[in-house]
mmCIF file with all atom_site columns, C-alpha atoms in Angstrom:
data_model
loop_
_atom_site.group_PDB
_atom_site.id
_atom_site.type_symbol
_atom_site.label_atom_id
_atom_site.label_alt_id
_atom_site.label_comp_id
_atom_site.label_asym_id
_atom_site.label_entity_id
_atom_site.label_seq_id
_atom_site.pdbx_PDB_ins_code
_atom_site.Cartn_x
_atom_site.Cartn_y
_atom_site.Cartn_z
_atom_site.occupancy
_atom_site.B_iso_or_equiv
_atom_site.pdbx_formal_charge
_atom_site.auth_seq_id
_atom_site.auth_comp_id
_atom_site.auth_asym_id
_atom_site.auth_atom_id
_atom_site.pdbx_PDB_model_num
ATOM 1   C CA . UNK A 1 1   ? 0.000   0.000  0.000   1.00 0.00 ? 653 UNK A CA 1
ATOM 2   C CA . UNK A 1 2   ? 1.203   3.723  -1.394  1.00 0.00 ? 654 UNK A CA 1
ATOM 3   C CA . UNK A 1 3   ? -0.008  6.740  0.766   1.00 0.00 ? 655 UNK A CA 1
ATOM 4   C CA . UNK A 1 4   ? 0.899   10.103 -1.378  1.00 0.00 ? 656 UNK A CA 1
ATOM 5   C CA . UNK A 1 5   ? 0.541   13.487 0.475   1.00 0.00 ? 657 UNK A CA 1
ATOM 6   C CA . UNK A 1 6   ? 0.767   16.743 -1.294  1.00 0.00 ? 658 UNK A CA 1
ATOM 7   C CA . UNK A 1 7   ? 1.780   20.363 -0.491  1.00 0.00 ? 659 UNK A CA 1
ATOM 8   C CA . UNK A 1 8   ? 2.610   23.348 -1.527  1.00 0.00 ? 660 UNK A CA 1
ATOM 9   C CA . UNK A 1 9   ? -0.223  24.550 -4.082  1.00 0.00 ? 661 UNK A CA 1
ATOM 10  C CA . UNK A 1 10  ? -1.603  28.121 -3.282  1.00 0.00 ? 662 UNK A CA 1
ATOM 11  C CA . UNK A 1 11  ? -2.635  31.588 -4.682  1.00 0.00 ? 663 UNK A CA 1
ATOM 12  C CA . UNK A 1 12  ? 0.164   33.034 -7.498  1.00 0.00 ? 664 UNK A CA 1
ATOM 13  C CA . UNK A 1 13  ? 0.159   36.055 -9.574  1.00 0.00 ? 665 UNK A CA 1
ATOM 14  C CA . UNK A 1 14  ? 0.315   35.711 -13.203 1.00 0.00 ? 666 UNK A CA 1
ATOM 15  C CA . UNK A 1 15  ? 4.095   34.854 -14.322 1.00 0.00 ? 667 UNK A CA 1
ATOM 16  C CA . UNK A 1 16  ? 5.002   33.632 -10.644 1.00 0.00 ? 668 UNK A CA 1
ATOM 17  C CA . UNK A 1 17  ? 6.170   29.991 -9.699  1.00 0.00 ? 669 UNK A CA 1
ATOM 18  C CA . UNK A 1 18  ? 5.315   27.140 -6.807  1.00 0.00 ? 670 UNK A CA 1
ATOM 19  C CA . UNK A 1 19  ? 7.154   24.226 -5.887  1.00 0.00 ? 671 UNK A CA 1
ATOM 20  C CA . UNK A 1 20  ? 4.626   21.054 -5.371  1.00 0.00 ? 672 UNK A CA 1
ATOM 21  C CA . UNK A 1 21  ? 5.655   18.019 -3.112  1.00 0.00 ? 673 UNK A CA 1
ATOM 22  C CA . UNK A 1 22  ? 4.627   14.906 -3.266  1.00 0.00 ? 674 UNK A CA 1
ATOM 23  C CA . UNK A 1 23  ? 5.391   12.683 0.175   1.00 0.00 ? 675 UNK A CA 1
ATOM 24  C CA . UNK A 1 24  ? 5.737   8.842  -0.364  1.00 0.00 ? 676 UNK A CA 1
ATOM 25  C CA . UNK A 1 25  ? 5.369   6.066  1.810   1.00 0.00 ? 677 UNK A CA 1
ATOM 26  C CA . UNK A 1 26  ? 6.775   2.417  0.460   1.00 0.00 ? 678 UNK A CA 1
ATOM 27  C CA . UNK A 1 27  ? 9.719   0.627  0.694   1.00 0.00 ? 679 UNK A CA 1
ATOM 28  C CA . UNK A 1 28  ? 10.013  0.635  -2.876  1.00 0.00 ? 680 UNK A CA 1
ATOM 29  C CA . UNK A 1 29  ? 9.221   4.156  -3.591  1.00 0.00 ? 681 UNK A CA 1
ATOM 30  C CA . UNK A 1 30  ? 13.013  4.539  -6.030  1.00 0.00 ? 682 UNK A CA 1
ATOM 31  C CA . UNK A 1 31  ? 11.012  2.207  -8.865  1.00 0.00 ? 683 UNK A CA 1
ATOM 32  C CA . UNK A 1 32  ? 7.520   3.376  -8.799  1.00 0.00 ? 684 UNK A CA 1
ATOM 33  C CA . UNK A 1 33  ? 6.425   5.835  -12.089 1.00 0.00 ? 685 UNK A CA 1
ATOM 34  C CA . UNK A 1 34  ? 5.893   9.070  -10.231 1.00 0.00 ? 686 UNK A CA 1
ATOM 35  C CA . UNK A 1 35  ? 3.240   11.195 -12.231 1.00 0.00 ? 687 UNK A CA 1
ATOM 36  C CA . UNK A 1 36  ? 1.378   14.856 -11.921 1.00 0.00 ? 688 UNK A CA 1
ATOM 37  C CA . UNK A 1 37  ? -1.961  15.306 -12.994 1.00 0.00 ? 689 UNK A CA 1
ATOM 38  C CA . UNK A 1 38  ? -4.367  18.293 -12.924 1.00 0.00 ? 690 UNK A CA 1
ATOM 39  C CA . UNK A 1 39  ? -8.136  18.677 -13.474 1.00 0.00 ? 691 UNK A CA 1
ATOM 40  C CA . UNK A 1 40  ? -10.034 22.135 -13.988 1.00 0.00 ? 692 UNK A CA 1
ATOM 41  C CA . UNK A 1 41  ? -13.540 22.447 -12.830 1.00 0.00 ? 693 UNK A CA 1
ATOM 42  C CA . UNK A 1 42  ? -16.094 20.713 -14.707 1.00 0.00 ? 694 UNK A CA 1
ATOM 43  C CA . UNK A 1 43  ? -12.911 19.166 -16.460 1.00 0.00 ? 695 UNK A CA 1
ATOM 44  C CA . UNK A 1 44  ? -11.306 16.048 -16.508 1.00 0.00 ? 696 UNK A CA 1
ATOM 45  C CA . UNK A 1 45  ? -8.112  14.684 -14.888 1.00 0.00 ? 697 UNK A CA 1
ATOM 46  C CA . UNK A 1 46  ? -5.067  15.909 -17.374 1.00 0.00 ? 698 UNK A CA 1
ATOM 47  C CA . UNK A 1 47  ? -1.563  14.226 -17.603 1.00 0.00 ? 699 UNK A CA 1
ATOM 48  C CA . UNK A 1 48  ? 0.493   17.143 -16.235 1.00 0.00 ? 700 UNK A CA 1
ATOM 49  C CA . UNK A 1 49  ? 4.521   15.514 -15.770 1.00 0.00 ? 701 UNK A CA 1
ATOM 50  C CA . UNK A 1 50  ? 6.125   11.939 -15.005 1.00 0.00 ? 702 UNK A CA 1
ATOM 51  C CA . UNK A 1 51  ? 9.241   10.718 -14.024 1.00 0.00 ? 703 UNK A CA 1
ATOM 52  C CA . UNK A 1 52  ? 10.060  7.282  -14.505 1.00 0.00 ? 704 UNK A CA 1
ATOM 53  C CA . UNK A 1 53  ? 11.387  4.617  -11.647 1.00 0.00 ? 705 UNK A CA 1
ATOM 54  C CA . UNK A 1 54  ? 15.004  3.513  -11.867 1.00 0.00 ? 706 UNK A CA 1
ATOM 55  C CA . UNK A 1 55  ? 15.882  2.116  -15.189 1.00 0.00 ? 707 UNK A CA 1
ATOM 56  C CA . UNK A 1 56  ? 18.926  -0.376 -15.759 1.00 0.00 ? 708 UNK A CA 1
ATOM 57  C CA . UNK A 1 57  ? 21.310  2.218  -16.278 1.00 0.00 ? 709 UNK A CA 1
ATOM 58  C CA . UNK A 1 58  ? 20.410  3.619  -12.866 1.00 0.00 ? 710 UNK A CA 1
ATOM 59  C CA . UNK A 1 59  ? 18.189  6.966  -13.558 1.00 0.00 ? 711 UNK A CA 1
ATOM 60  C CA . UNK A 1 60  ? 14.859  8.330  -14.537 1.00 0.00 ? 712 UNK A CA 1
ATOM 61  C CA . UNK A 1 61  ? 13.350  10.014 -17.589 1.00 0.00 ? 713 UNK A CA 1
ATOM 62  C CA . UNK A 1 62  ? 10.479  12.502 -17.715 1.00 0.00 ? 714 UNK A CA 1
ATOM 63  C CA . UNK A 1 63  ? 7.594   13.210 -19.714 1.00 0.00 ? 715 UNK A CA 1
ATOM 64  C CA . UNK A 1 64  ? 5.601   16.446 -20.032 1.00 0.00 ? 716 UNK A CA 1
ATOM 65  C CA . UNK A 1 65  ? 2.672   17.468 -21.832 1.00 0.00 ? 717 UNK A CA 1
ATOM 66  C CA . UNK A 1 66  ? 3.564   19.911 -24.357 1.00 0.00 ? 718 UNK A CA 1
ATOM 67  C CA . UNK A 1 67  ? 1.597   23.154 -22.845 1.00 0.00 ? 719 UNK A CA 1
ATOM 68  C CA . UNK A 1 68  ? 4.070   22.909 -19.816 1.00 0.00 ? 720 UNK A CA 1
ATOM 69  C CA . UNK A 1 69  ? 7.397   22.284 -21.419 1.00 0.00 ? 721 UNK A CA 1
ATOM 70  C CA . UNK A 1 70  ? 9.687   24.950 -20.425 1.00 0.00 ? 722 UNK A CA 1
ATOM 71  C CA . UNK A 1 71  ? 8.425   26.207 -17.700 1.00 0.00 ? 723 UNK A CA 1
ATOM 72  C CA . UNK A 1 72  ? 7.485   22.645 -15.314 1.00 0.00 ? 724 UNK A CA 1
ATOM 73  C CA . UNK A 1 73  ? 10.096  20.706 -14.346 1.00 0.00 ? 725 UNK A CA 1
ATOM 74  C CA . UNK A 1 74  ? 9.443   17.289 -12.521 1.00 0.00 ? 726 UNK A CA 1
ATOM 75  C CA . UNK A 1 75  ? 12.686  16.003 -10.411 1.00 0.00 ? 727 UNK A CA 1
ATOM 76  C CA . UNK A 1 76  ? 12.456  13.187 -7.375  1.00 0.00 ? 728 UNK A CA 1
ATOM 77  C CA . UNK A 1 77  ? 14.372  12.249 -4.064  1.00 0.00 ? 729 UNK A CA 1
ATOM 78  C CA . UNK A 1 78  ? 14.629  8.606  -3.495  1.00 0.00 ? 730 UNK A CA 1
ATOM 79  C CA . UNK A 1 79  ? 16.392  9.206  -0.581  1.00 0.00 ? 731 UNK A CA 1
ATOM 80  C CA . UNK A 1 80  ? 13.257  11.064 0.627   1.00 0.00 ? 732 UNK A CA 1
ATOM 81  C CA . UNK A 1 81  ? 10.733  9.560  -1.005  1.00 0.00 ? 733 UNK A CA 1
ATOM 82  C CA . UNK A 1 82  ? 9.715   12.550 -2.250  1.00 0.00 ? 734 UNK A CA 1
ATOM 83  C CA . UNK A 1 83  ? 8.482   13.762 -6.185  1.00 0.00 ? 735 UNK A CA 1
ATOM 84  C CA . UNK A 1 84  ? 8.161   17.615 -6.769  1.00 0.00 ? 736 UNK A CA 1
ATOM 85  C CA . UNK A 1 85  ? 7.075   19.648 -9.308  1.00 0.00 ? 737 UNK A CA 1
ATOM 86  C CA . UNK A 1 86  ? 8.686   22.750 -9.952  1.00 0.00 ? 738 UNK A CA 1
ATOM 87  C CA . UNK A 1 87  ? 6.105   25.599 -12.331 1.00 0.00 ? 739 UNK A CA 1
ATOM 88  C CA . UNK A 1 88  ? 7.286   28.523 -13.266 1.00 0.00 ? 740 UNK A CA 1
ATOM 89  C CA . UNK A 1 89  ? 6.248   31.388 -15.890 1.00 0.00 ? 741 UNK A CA 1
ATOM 90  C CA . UNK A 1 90  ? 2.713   30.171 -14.286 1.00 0.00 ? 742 UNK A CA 1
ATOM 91  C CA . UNK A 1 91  ? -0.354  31.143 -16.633 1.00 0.00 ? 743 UNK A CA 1
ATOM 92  C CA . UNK A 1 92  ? -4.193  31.378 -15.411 1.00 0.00 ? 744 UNK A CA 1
ATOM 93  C CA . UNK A 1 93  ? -5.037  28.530 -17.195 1.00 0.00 ? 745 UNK A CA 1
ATOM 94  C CA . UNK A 1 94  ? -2.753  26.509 -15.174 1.00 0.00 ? 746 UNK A CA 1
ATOM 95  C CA . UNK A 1 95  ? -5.260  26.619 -12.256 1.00 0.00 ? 747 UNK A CA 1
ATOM 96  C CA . UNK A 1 96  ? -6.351  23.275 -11.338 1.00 0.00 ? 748 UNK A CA 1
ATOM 97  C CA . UNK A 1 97  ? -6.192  21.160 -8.352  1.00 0.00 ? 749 UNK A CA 1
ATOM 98  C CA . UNK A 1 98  ? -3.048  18.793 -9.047  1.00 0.00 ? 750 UNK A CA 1
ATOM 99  C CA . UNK A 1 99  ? -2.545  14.746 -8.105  1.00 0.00 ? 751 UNK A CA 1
ATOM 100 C CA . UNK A 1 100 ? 0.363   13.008 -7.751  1.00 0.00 ? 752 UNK A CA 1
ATOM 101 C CA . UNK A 1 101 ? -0.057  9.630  -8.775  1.00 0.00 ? 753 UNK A CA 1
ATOM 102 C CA . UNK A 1 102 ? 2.061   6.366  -8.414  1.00 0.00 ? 754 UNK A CA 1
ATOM 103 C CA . UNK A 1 103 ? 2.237   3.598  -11.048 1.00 0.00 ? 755 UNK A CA 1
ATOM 104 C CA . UNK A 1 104 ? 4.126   0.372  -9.226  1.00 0.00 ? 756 UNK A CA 1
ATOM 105 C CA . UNK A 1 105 ? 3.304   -1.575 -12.010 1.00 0.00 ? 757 UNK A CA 1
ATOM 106 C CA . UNK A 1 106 ? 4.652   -2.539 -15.422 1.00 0.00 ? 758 UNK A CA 1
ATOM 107 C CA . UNK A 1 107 ? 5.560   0.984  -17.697 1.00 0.00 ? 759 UNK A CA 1
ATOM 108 C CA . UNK A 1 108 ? 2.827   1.744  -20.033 1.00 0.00 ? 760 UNK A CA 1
ATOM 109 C CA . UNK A 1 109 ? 1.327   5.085  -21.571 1.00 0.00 ? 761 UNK A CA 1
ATOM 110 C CA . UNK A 1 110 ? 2.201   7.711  -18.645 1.00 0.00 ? 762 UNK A CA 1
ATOM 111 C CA . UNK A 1 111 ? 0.054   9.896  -20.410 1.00 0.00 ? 763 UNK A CA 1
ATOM 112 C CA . UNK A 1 112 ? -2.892  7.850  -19.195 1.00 0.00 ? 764 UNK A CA 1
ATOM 113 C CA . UNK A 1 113 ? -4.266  8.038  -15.428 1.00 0.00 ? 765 UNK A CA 1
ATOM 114 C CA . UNK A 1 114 ? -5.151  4.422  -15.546 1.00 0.00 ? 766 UNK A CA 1
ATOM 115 C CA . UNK A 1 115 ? -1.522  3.389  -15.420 1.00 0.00 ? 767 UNK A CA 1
ATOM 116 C CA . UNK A 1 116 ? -1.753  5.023  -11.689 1.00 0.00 ? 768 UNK A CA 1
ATOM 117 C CA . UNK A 1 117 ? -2.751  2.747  -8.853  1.00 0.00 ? 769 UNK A CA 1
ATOM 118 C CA . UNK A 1 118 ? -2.056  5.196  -6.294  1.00 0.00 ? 770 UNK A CA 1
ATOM 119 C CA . UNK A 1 119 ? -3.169  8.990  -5.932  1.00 0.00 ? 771 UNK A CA 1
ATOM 120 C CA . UNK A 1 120 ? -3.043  11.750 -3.529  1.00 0.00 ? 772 UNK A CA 1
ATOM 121 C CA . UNK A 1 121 ? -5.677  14.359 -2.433  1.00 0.00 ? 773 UNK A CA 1
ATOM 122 C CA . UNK A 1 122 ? -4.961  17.329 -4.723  1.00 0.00 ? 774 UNK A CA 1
ATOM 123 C CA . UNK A 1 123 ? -3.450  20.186 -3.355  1.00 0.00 ? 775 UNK A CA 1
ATOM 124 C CA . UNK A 1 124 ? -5.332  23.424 -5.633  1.00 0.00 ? 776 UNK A CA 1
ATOM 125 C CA . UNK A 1 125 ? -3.452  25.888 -7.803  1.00 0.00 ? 777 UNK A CA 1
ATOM 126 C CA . UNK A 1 126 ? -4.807  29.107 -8.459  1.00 0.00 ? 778 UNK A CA 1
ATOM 127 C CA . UNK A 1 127 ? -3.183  31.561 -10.835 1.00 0.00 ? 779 UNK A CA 1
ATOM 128 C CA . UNK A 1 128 ? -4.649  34.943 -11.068 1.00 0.00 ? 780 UNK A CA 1
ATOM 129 C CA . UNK A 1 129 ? -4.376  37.060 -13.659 1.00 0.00 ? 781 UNK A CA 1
#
């Protein structure tokens, strides 16, 4: 069993930037797909960032969707266990409430919350403009 915790979302001016955390329990947190979603009201759940579990050659890729690149960067502490997301440059439309999500399954499509077994509350992002 995966319990994910996150902070940090909040209230940021147009063009400003918030650090999310994600907190991780499991023994085997260093191979789990770490991902970041987001949904909008009356929206649905959006593939936001992932970062993959250790590969064979010992470290992790990432995966963003395109209106993000740039200006989100995902990163994790195994050490920790502990996934952030960094936003910067943050637009209006970036308000959601965002979920961290584990996969500690096979890979698949990280683009697609059903490769998640494990999700946090949300912690809501509101950019003002």
């Amino acid at each position: 069993q995966v319990q994910l915790v996150e902070s940090g979302g909040g209230l940021v001016q147009d063009g400003g930037s918030l650090r999310l955390s994600c907190a991780a329990s499991g023994r085997s947190f260093g191979t789990y797909d770490m991902g970041w979603f987001r949904q909008a009201p009356g929206k649905d759940r959006d593939f936001v960032a992932a970062i993959t579990g250790i590969s064979r050659w010992g470290g992790s890729s990432t995966r963003y969707v395109d209106s993000v690149k740039g200006r989100f960067t995902i990163s994790r502490d195994n050490a920790k266990n502990i996934v952030y997301l960094q936003m910067n440059s943050l637009k209006p439309e970036d308000t959601a409430v965002y979920y961290c999500a584990a996969n500690t399954g096979a890979p698949g499509n990280y683009y697609n919350p059903r490769l998640y077994d494990y999700w946090g509350q949300g912690t809501q992002v509101t950019v003002s403009s």
